[in-house]
Short mmCIF file of C-alpha atoms and ligand atoms in Angstrom, two decimals:
data_model
loop_
_atom_site.label_atom_id
_atom_site.label_comp_id
_atom_site.label_asym_id
_atom_site.label_seq_id
_atom_site.Cartn_x
_atom_site.Cartn_y
_atom_site.Cartn_z
CA VAL A 1 0.00 0.00 0.00
CA LEU A 2 1.41 3.35 -0.97
CA GLU A 3 2.05 5.75 1.84
CA ARG A 4 -0.19 8.71 1.38
CA ARG A 5 1.50 11.95 0.42
CA PRO A 6 -0.09 15.36 0.04
CA THR A 7 -1.80 15.85 -3.29
CA ARG A 8 0.30 17.87 -5.73
CA THR A 9 -1.23 21.18 -6.61
CA TRP A 10 1.28 22.97 -8.78
CA GLY A 11 3.87 20.28 -9.40
CA ALA A 12 7.14 19.36 -7.70
CA THR A 13 10.50 20.92 -8.50
CA HIS A 14 13.75 19.19 -7.66
CA ASP A 15 16.82 21.25 -8.43
CA GLN A 16 19.48 19.35 -10.32
CA ARG A 17 22.95 20.81 -10.18
CA PHE A 18 26.44 19.67 -10.96
CA THR A 19 29.66 21.20 -12.13
CA VAL A 20 32.13 19.85 -14.63
CA ALA A 21 35.64 21.21 -14.49
CA TYR A 22 37.44 21.49 -17.82
CA GLU A 23 41.17 21.41 -18.02
CA TYR A 24 43.39 21.04 -21.05
CA PRO A 25 46.99 21.89 -21.82
CA VAL A 26 47.86 24.42 -24.52
CA VAL A 27 51.45 23.69 -25.44
CA PHE A 28 53.79 25.90 -27.49
CA THR A 29 56.48 23.89 -29.15
CA ARG A 30 58.43 23.31 -32.36
CA ASP A 31 58.59 20.07 -34.34
CA ALA A 32 55.93 18.33 -32.27
CA PHE A 33 56.48 15.06 -34.16
CA ASP A 34 60.22 14.90 -33.65
CA PRO A 35 60.55 11.51 -31.89
CA GLU A 36 62.50 13.23 -29.10
CA ASN A 37 59.70 15.73 -28.48
CA PRO A 38 57.42 14.37 -25.75
CA VAL A 39 54.56 16.89 -25.91
CA VAL A 40 52.21 14.92 -28.15
CA VAL A 41 52.61 11.63 -26.34
CA GLU A 42 52.27 13.41 -23.00
CA ALA A 43 49.09 15.11 -24.15
CA ILE A 44 47.66 11.78 -25.31
CA ARG A 45 48.63 9.99 -22.10
CA GLY A 46 46.96 12.79 -20.17
CA ARG A 47 47.54 13.67 -16.57
CA ALA A 48 47.01 10.14 -15.30
CA PRO A 49 49.56 8.01 -17.18
CA SER A 50 48.52 4.42 -17.73
CA PRO A 51 50.21 1.56 -19.56
CA LYS A 52 47.41 1.79 -22.10
CA ARG A 53 48.14 2.18 -25.79
CA HIS A 54 45.92 4.95 -27.05
CA ARG A 55 44.23 4.73 -30.43
CA LEU A 56 44.30 7.80 -32.66
CA ALA A 57 42.46 8.75 -35.82
CA VAL A 58 44.54 11.48 -37.44
CA PHE A 59 43.05 14.08 -39.79
CA ALA A 60 45.28 16.48 -41.69
CA ASP A 61 44.50 19.62 -43.66
CA GLU A 62 45.37 19.03 -47.33
CA GLY A 63 47.08 22.43 -47.37
CA VAL A 64 49.42 21.26 -44.63
CA LEU A 65 50.04 17.94 -46.38
CA ALA A 66 50.97 19.81 -49.55
CA ALA A 67 53.29 22.19 -47.69
CA MET A 68 54.86 19.36 -45.69
CA PRO A 69 55.06 16.39 -48.06
CA HIS A 70 56.88 14.30 -45.45
CA LEU A 71 54.28 14.80 -42.73
CA GLU A 72 52.76 11.36 -43.07
CA HIS A 73 56.19 9.75 -42.82
CA VAL A 74 57.08 11.97 -39.86
CA LEU A 75 53.87 10.95 -38.07
CA HIS A 76 54.58 7.26 -38.55
CA ARG A 77 58.15 7.71 -37.34
CA TYR A 78 56.72 9.33 -34.21
CA GLU A 79 54.25 6.49 -33.81
CA ASN A 80 57.08 3.95 -34.05
CA ALA A 81 59.10 5.82 -31.44
CA HIS A 82 56.12 5.83 -29.04
CA ARG A 83 54.52 2.51 -29.90
CA SER A 84 53.91 1.59 -26.30
CA SER A 85 51.72 4.66 -25.80
CA LEU A 86 49.98 5.37 -29.07
CA GLU A 87 48.80 3.86 -32.31
CA ILE A 88 47.62 5.69 -35.43
CA VAL A 89 44.70 3.62 -36.67
CA GLY A 90 44.32 3.47 -40.45
CA GLY A 91 45.99 6.03 -42.69
CA ILE A 92 46.12 9.76 -42.16
CA VAL A 93 42.79 11.19 -43.39
CA PRO A 94 43.30 14.20 -45.69
CA VAL A 95 40.67 16.93 -45.24
CA PRO A 96 40.31 19.71 -47.83
CA GLY A 97 41.56 22.94 -46.31
CA GLY A 98 39.65 26.15 -45.88
CA GLU A 99 36.01 27.06 -45.89
CA ALA A 100 35.08 24.47 -48.54
CA THR A 101 35.18 21.86 -45.80
CA LYS A 102 32.80 23.82 -43.58
CA ASN A 103 30.42 24.56 -46.47
CA ASP A 104 30.03 20.99 -47.71
CA PRO A 105 27.91 18.78 -45.41
CA GLN A 106 29.45 15.70 -47.03
CA GLN A 107 32.80 16.55 -45.45
CA VAL A 108 31.52 16.16 -41.88
CA LEU A 109 29.92 12.85 -42.88
CA ARG A 110 33.22 11.73 -44.40
CA ILE A 111 35.03 12.55 -41.16
CA ILE A 112 32.42 10.65 -39.17
CA GLN A 113 32.79 7.67 -41.51
CA ALA A 114 36.55 7.74 -41.00
CA LEU A 115 36.02 7.75 -37.19
CA ALA A 116 33.62 4.82 -37.52
CA ALA A 117 35.93 2.88 -39.84
CA ARG A 118 38.68 3.23 -37.20
CA SER A 119 36.32 2.18 -34.38
CA ILE A 120 37.15 5.34 -32.48
CA ASP A 121 35.46 5.26 -29.07
CA ARG A 122 35.32 7.61 -26.14
CA HIS A 123 38.70 6.41 -24.90
CA SER A 124 40.45 7.01 -28.22
CA TYR A 125 41.32 10.31 -29.85
CA ALA A 126 40.46 12.25 -32.96
CA VAL A 127 43.58 14.27 -33.73
CA ALA A 128 43.25 17.18 -36.14
CA ILE A 129 46.10 19.04 -37.81
CA GLY A 130 45.02 22.05 -39.75
CA GLY A 131 43.71 25.54 -40.13
CA GLY A 132 40.70 26.83 -38.23
CA ALA A 133 38.29 25.45 -40.82
CA VAL A 134 39.57 21.88 -40.66
CA LEU A 135 39.76 22.04 -36.86
CA ASP A 136 36.17 23.30 -36.77
CA ALA A 137 34.90 20.51 -39.03
CA VAL A 138 36.85 17.68 -37.34
CA GLY A 139 36.03 19.15 -33.92
CA PHE A 140 32.33 19.17 -34.76
CA ALA A 141 32.39 15.59 -36.07
CA ALA A 142 34.34 14.44 -32.98
CA ALA A 143 31.91 16.23 -30.68
CA ILE A 144 28.83 14.50 -32.08
CA PHE A 145 30.36 11.07 -32.83
CA HIS A 146 29.39 8.75 -29.92
CA ARG A 147 28.16 11.97 -28.25
CA GLY A 148 31.72 13.21 -28.18
CA VAL A 149 35.12 11.57 -28.46
CA ARG A 150 38.38 13.05 -27.21
CA HIS A 151 39.84 15.60 -29.53
CA VAL A 152 43.41 16.88 -29.81
CA ARG A 153 44.14 19.89 -31.98
CA LEU A 154 47.33 20.86 -33.75
CA PRO A 155 46.43 24.25 -35.22
CA SER A 156 48.50 25.03 -38.30
CA THR A 157 47.77 28.69 -39.02
CA VAL A 158 48.45 31.92 -37.14
CA LEU A 159 44.72 32.39 -36.66
CA ALA A 160 44.13 28.89 -35.38
CA GLN A 161 47.12 28.95 -33.01
CA ALA A 162 46.36 32.41 -31.69
CA ASP A 163 42.60 32.13 -31.50
CA SER A 164 40.24 29.48 -32.83
CA GLY A 165 42.28 26.35 -32.10
CA ILE A 166 42.77 27.02 -28.41
CA GLY A 167 39.08 27.66 -27.67
CA VAL A 168 36.03 25.56 -26.88
CA LYS A 169 33.92 25.98 -30.02
CA ASN A 170 33.53 24.21 -33.32
CA ALA A 171 31.08 24.62 -36.19
CA VAL A 172 30.29 24.16 -39.84
CA ASN A 173 28.31 26.44 -42.13
CA HIS A 174 24.82 25.55 -43.23
CA MET A 175 22.07 27.09 -45.35
CA GLY A 176 24.40 29.94 -46.28
CA CYS A 177 24.91 30.82 -42.63
CA LYS A 178 28.34 30.83 -41.08
CA ASN A 179 28.80 28.43 -38.12
CA LEU A 180 25.11 27.48 -37.99
CA LEU A 181 25.79 23.92 -36.81
CA GLY A 182 28.30 23.43 -34.04
CA THR A 183 28.92 22.64 -30.41
CA PHE A 184 30.88 23.79 -27.41
CA ALA A 185 33.39 21.03 -26.85
CA PRO A 186 36.66 21.74 -25.04
CA PRO A 187 39.57 19.80 -26.55
CA ALA A 188 41.67 17.25 -24.69
CA ALA A 189 44.82 19.17 -25.61
CA VAL A 190 46.09 21.84 -28.00
CA ILE A 191 49.60 21.71 -29.39
CA ASN A 192 50.83 24.84 -31.15
CA ASP A 193 53.78 23.88 -33.33
CA GLY A 194 55.78 26.76 -34.84
CA ALA A 195 56.95 24.53 -37.70
CA PHE A 196 53.48 24.71 -39.25
CA ILE A 197 53.67 28.50 -39.30
CA ASP A 198 57.04 28.39 -41.12
CA VAL A 199 55.43 26.76 -44.17
CA LEU A 200 52.26 28.85 -44.16
CA PRO A 201 51.73 31.02 -47.25
CA PRO A 202 52.20 34.77 -46.61
CA ARG A 203 48.53 35.57 -47.10
CA ALA A 204 47.47 33.18 -44.34
CA LYS A 205 50.23 34.41 -42.02
CA ARG A 206 48.96 37.94 -42.40
CA SER A 207 45.31 36.98 -42.13
CA GLY A 208 45.79 35.48 -38.68
CA MET A 209 47.38 38.63 -37.32
CA ALA A 210 43.99 40.37 -37.53
CA GLU A 211 42.70 38.31 -34.60
CA ALA A 212 45.72 39.27 -32.50
CA VAL A 213 45.06 42.96 -33.22
CA LYS A 214 41.41 42.35 -32.36
CA VAL A 215 42.05 40.77 -28.98
CA ALA A 216 44.70 43.38 -28.14
CA LEU A 217 42.18 46.14 -28.91
CA ILE A 218 39.51 44.79 -26.58
CA ARG A 219 41.71 43.40 -23.79
CA ASP A 220 45.35 44.47 -23.76
CA ALA A 221 46.63 47.90 -24.76
CA SER A 222 50.24 46.85 -24.11
CA LEU A 223 49.93 44.12 -26.73
CA PHE A 224 48.50 46.65 -29.18
CA TRP A 225 51.49 48.94 -28.62
CA TRP A 226 53.86 46.02 -28.95
CA ILE A 227 52.27 45.12 -32.32
CA GLU A 228 52.52 48.77 -33.35
CA ARG A 229 56.23 48.95 -32.44
CA ASN A 230 56.95 45.69 -34.25
CA ALA A 231 54.54 46.12 -37.15
CA ARG A 232 57.21 46.20 -39.85
CA ALA A 233 58.92 43.04 -38.59
CA LEU A 234 55.54 41.35 -38.29
CA ALA A 235 54.57 42.49 -41.79
CA ALA A 236 57.78 40.77 -42.98
CA PHE A 237 56.69 37.67 -40.96
CA ASP A 238 59.65 37.67 -38.61
CA PRO A 239 59.34 34.16 -37.04
CA ASN A 240 60.29 35.28 -33.54
CA GLY A 241 57.76 38.13 -33.77
CA LEU A 242 55.06 35.73 -34.90
CA ASP A 243 55.84 33.34 -32.04
CA ILE A 244 55.41 36.13 -29.50
CA LEU A 245 52.27 37.46 -31.18
CA ILE A 246 50.66 34.03 -31.28
CA GLU A 247 51.43 33.16 -27.68
CA ARG A 248 50.28 36.50 -26.23
CA SER A 249 47.12 36.43 -28.28
CA ALA A 250 46.39 32.81 -27.35
CA LEU A 251 46.83 33.60 -23.65
CA LEU A 252 44.37 36.49 -23.88
CA HIS A 253 41.81 34.25 -25.58
CA MET A 254 42.37 31.53 -22.97
CA ARG A 255 41.92 33.98 -20.11
CA GLN A 256 38.68 35.27 -21.62
CA ILE A 257 37.26 31.75 -21.89
CA ALA A 258 38.37 30.68 -18.40
CA ALA A 259 37.73 33.87 -16.49
CA GLY A 260 35.20 35.75 -18.60
CA GLY A 261 32.34 34.03 -16.77
CA ASP A 262 30.58 32.65 -19.83
CA PRO A 263 32.74 30.08 -21.64
CA PHE A 264 29.77 28.57 -23.45
CA GLU A 265 28.27 31.92 -24.41
CA THR A 266 24.88 31.50 -22.77
CA GLY A 267 24.49 35.25 -22.36
CA SER A 268 23.97 37.77 -25.11
CA SER A 269 27.53 38.91 -25.33
CA ARG A 270 30.32 37.63 -27.57
CA PRO A 271 33.23 39.70 -26.32
CA LEU A 272 35.82 37.96 -28.47
CA ASP A 273 33.84 38.71 -31.59
CA PHE A 274 34.79 42.37 -31.86
CA GLY A 275 34.61 43.33 -35.54
CA HIS A 276 32.95 40.04 -36.41
CA TRP A 277 29.32 40.91 -37.16
CA SER A 278 30.37 42.47 -40.46
CA ALA A 279 33.35 40.14 -40.97
CA HIS A 280 31.20 37.01 -41.06
CA LYS A 281 28.83 38.68 -43.52
CA LEU A 282 31.68 39.92 -45.72
CA GLU A 283 33.08 36.40 -45.92
CA MET A 284 29.71 35.11 -47.11
CA LEU A 285 29.08 38.08 -49.46
CA THR A 286 32.45 37.57 -51.14
CA ARG A 287 31.96 33.79 -51.22
CA HIS A 288 35.13 33.55 -49.13
CA ALA A 289 37.27 35.48 -51.60
CA LEU A 290 38.06 37.34 -48.38
CA GLU A 291 39.70 35.07 -45.83
CA HIS A 292 38.32 35.17 -42.30
CA GLY A 293 41.21 37.24 -40.96
CA GLU A 294 41.07 39.66 -43.89
CA ALA A 295 37.37 40.16 -43.22
CA VAL A 296 38.08 40.60 -39.51
CA ALA A 297 40.63 43.34 -40.28
CA ILE A 298 37.92 45.22 -42.20
CA GLY A 299 35.36 44.55 -39.46
CA VAL A 300 37.76 45.80 -36.79
CA ALA A 301 38.46 48.97 -38.81
CA LEU A 302 34.73 49.55 -39.36
CA ASP A 303 33.80 49.07 -35.70
CA SER A 304 36.73 51.20 -34.57
CA ARG A 305 35.40 54.07 -36.68
CA LEU A 306 31.90 53.37 -35.39
CA SER A 307 33.24 53.47 -31.82
CA ALA A 308 34.68 56.91 -32.53
CA LEU A 309 31.52 58.19 -34.26
CA MET A 310 29.43 57.02 -31.31
CA GLY A 311 31.70 58.94 -28.95
CA HIS A 312 33.21 55.93 -27.16
CA LEU A 313 36.70 55.99 -28.69
CA ALA A 314 38.86 59.11 -28.67
CA PRO A 315 39.09 60.84 -32.06
CA GLY A 316 42.14 59.77 -34.04
CA GLU A 317 42.43 56.33 -32.42
CA ASP A 318 40.33 54.86 -35.24
CA GLU A 319 42.83 56.16 -37.80
CA ARG A 320 45.71 54.80 -35.70
CA ILE A 321 44.11 51.34 -35.70
CA CYS A 322 43.55 51.47 -39.47
CA ARG A 323 47.15 52.49 -40.09
CA LEU A 324 48.43 49.58 -38.03
CA LEU A 325 46.24 47.14 -39.96
CA GLU A 326 47.50 48.62 -43.22
CA THR A 327 51.13 48.44 -42.10
CA LEU A 328 50.53 44.77 -41.42
CA GLY A 329 49.41 44.55 -45.04
CA PHE A 330 45.61 44.50 -44.83
CA ASP A 331 43.39 46.18 -47.41
CA LEU A 332 40.55 47.81 -45.50
CA ARG A 333 38.17 48.50 -48.34
CA HIS A 334 36.31 45.93 -50.28
CA ASP A 335 33.42 46.51 -52.69
CA ALA A 336 31.31 44.02 -50.74
CA LEU A 337 31.10 46.65 -47.98
CA ARG A 338 29.07 48.83 -50.33
CA SER A 339 26.98 46.14 -51.98
CA ARG A 340 23.23 46.46 -51.56
CA ASP A 341 20.44 43.90 -51.34
CA ASP A 342 17.32 43.87 -53.54
CA GLY A 343 15.66 46.41 -51.25
CA GLY A 344 18.57 48.84 -51.72
CA ARG A 345 19.83 48.27 -48.17
CA LEU A 346 23.52 47.77 -47.42
CA ALA A 347 23.92 44.01 -47.60
CA VAL A 348 26.41 43.92 -44.74
CA LEU A 349 23.72 45.12 -42.32
CA ARG A 350 22.07 41.73 -42.57
CA GLY A 351 25.15 40.50 -40.70
CA LEU A 352 24.03 42.40 -37.63
CA ARG A 353 20.73 40.53 -37.54
CA GLU A 354 22.47 37.20 -38.08
CA PHE A 355 24.94 38.02 -35.32
CA GLN A 356 22.06 38.62 -32.91
CA GLU A 357 20.11 35.56 -34.08
CA HIS A 358 23.12 33.35 -33.49
CA LEU A 359 22.99 34.05 -29.75
CA GLY A 360 19.42 35.22 -29.26
CA GLY A 361 18.61 37.78 -26.62
CA GLU A 362 19.42 41.42 -26.75
CA LEU A 363 21.69 42.68 -29.52
CA THR A 364 25.15 43.00 -27.98
CA VAL A 365 28.05 44.23 -30.04
CA THR A 366 31.49 44.88 -28.63
CA LEU A 367 32.95 48.26 -29.58
CA LEU A 368 35.94 50.12 -28.18
CA ALA A 369 35.99 52.52 -25.23
CA ALA A 370 39.74 52.85 -25.70
CA ILE A 371 42.58 50.90 -27.19
CA GLY A 372 42.73 47.83 -24.96
CA GLN A 373 39.20 48.21 -23.65
CA GLY A 374 36.08 46.75 -25.18
CA ILE A 375 32.60 48.00 -24.36
CA ASP A 376 29.23 46.34 -25.00
CA VAL A 377 26.60 48.35 -26.86
CA HIS A 378 23.04 47.28 -27.55
CA ALA A 379 22.00 49.48 -30.44
CA LEU A 380 23.78 50.51 -33.61
CA ASP A 381 22.57 53.29 -35.86
CA GLU A 382 22.54 52.10 -39.47
CA ARG A 383 23.35 55.60 -40.72
CA LEU A 384 26.49 55.66 -38.60
CA ILE A 385 27.47 52.27 -39.98
CA ALA A 386 27.00 53.62 -43.52
CA ARG A 387 29.10 56.69 -42.63
CA SER A 388 31.82 54.47 -41.18
CA ILE A 389 31.93 52.46 -44.40
CA GLU A 390 32.27 55.60 -46.50
CA TRP A 391 35.01 56.84 -44.17
CA LEU A 392 37.00 53.67 -44.80
CA PHE A 393 36.95 54.43 -48.53
CA ASP A 394 37.46 58.18 -48.20
CA ARG A 395 40.38 58.06 -45.77
CA ARG A 396 42.27 55.99 -48.28
CA ARG A 397 41.61 58.50 -51.00
CA ALA A 398 42.68 61.30 -48.65
CA ARG A 399 45.88 59.42 -47.89
CA ARG A 400 46.59 58.75 -51.54
CA LYS A 401 46.27 62.48 -52.20
CA SER A 402 48.60 63.31 -49.31
CA ASP A 403 51.03 60.59 -50.44
CA ALA A 404 51.06 62.14 -53.91
CA ALA A 405 51.57 65.67 -52.57
N1 NAD B 1 35.94 27.78 -33.49
C1 NAD B 1 36.27 29.03 -33.24
O1 NAD B 1 36.22 29.49 -32.12
C2 NAD B 1 36.75 29.89 -34.39
C3 NAD B 1 37.26 31.17 -34.10
C4 NAD B 1 37.76 31.94 -35.16
C5 NAD B 1 37.73 31.44 -36.45
N2 NAD B 1 37.21 30.19 -36.68
C6 NAD B 1 37.16 29.66 -38.03
O2 NAD B 1 38.47 29.42 -38.54
C7 NAD B 1 38.41 29.44 -39.97
C8 NAD B 1 39.58 30.19 -40.53
O3 NAD B 1 40.74 29.49 -40.16
P1 NAD B 1 42.18 29.85 -40.72
O4 NAD B 1 42.36 31.30 -40.78
O5 NAD B 1 43.10 29.03 -39.91
O6 NAD B 1 42.17 29.41 -42.24
P2 NAD B 1 41.66 28.10 -42.99
O7 NAD B 1 41.45 26.98 -42.05
O8 NAD B 1 40.53 28.51 -43.84
O9 NAD B 1 42.93 27.74 -43.88
C9 NAD B 1 43.36 28.61 -44.91
C10 NAD B 1 44.20 27.86 -45.93
O10 NAD B 1 45.48 27.56 -45.39
C11 NAD B 1 45.81 26.18 -45.63
N3 NAD B 1 46.75 25.82 -44.57
C12 NAD B 1 46.48 25.63 -43.26
N4 NAD B 1 47.62 25.44 -42.57
C13 NAD B 1 48.64 25.49 -43.49
C14 NAD B 1 50.06 25.39 -43.38
N5 NAD B 1 50.66 25.24 -42.19
N6 NAD B 1 50.77 25.48 -44.51
C15 NAD B 1 50.17 25.68 -45.70
N7 NAD B 1 48.84 25.81 -45.86
C16 NAD B 1 48.08 25.73 -44.75
C17 NAD B 1 44.50 25.49 -45.66
O11 NAD B 1 44.56 24.31 -46.42
C18 NAD B 1 43.61 26.53 -46.35
O12 NAD B 1 43.73 26.42 -47.73
C19 NAD B 1 37.07 30.06 -40.32
O13 NAD B 1 36.21 29.06 -40.77
C20 NAD B 1 36.58 30.62 -39.01
O14 NAD B 1 35.17 30.66 -38.93
C21 NAD B 1 36.73 29.42 -35.68
ZN1 ZN B 2 37.53 35.33 -35.85
#
């Protein structure tokens, strides 16, 4: 016989609560797959070494494979040197580099098929070597395969080492919308290997520097000044300069994720996405003729001007930011900024709506209160955006005239 309990009137609520601590190493190294270099095997063994031999499915960006024709051999040499700890199951899986991989739904399915063919389980690892796009696609597949298998990233571009590869997000594009399908899935480890940067084409080296300028602008004035002082060396891709830039930028991104209070972006704010509402749209409008970092440089310039027009940023600082971006080699005007939709509206403005829809909630865009200090605003005046765009074109003309004089 059931004990009698009071009749429920409005229902019963039992609060469920638990916390999961995330911890993963971000290692800066060179020649990660030199047999003498222990960082990869240590990352795979994790913090609690066991005699277990860990199974790895390895995915590599085709761009990296082309730039490093011996990579596959080097990986197998590493595997042989560390046979007791790790095993690369099946061959290295090449993944087309760049946005094509994120745009084509078949690519994620291919990655999932490769994980299945290698019987990867939640105790094995999906290892991805590549640019931000390949890391995003492999990271997404790894996060949904068996509800999430361990994932180790070896970012191979400046952008991925300084920003995207060290974070907790992944995504692919869908229905013409950037990063529509994705998850928050912290990696098991991140290994930043300077040797990948050495073979990176100049355009991609430059592109990644935009994210470092971005994070310096919202979080760390001293890094901005350092970039300014070293802009010419960085523009010439001085390897030591790039190492410093990448590590400082990565640390700022890591601190934001760990200490910013909202690692999985449940609020309305995306503080690391300064300059990104227009950048994402420009990438789509140009069908990725603009690389992500190139679009971010334009977005940062646009929002810096907007910050000044709205009275947040001191006059002249916007020009200073644009000059730095140009010294680094970025072109800050692109016709896509002026393109209009069927209704005659600036097409880039649609990016603002998409930016808000991505998170939901109140529109929150990060602008600048000063160099090194971001500020959240909740309304943008379209006329001021249009004026900022025109300023980007006009200031160049003004400079050309003064250069000629
Ligand atoms: N998940 C996140 O938090 C996050 C954050 C920022 C950006 N992203 C994403 O990152 C992507 C951009 O990444 P990216 O800038 O690294 O570029 P990318 O991944 O598009 O790669 C650019 C090109 O460089 C090639 N490549 C990569 N490494 C190479 C190397 N070492 N040598 C020679 N070629 C190489 C690739 O094959 C590709 O052709 C975008 O899709 C963006 O949305 C994600
Ligand atoms: Zn970015």
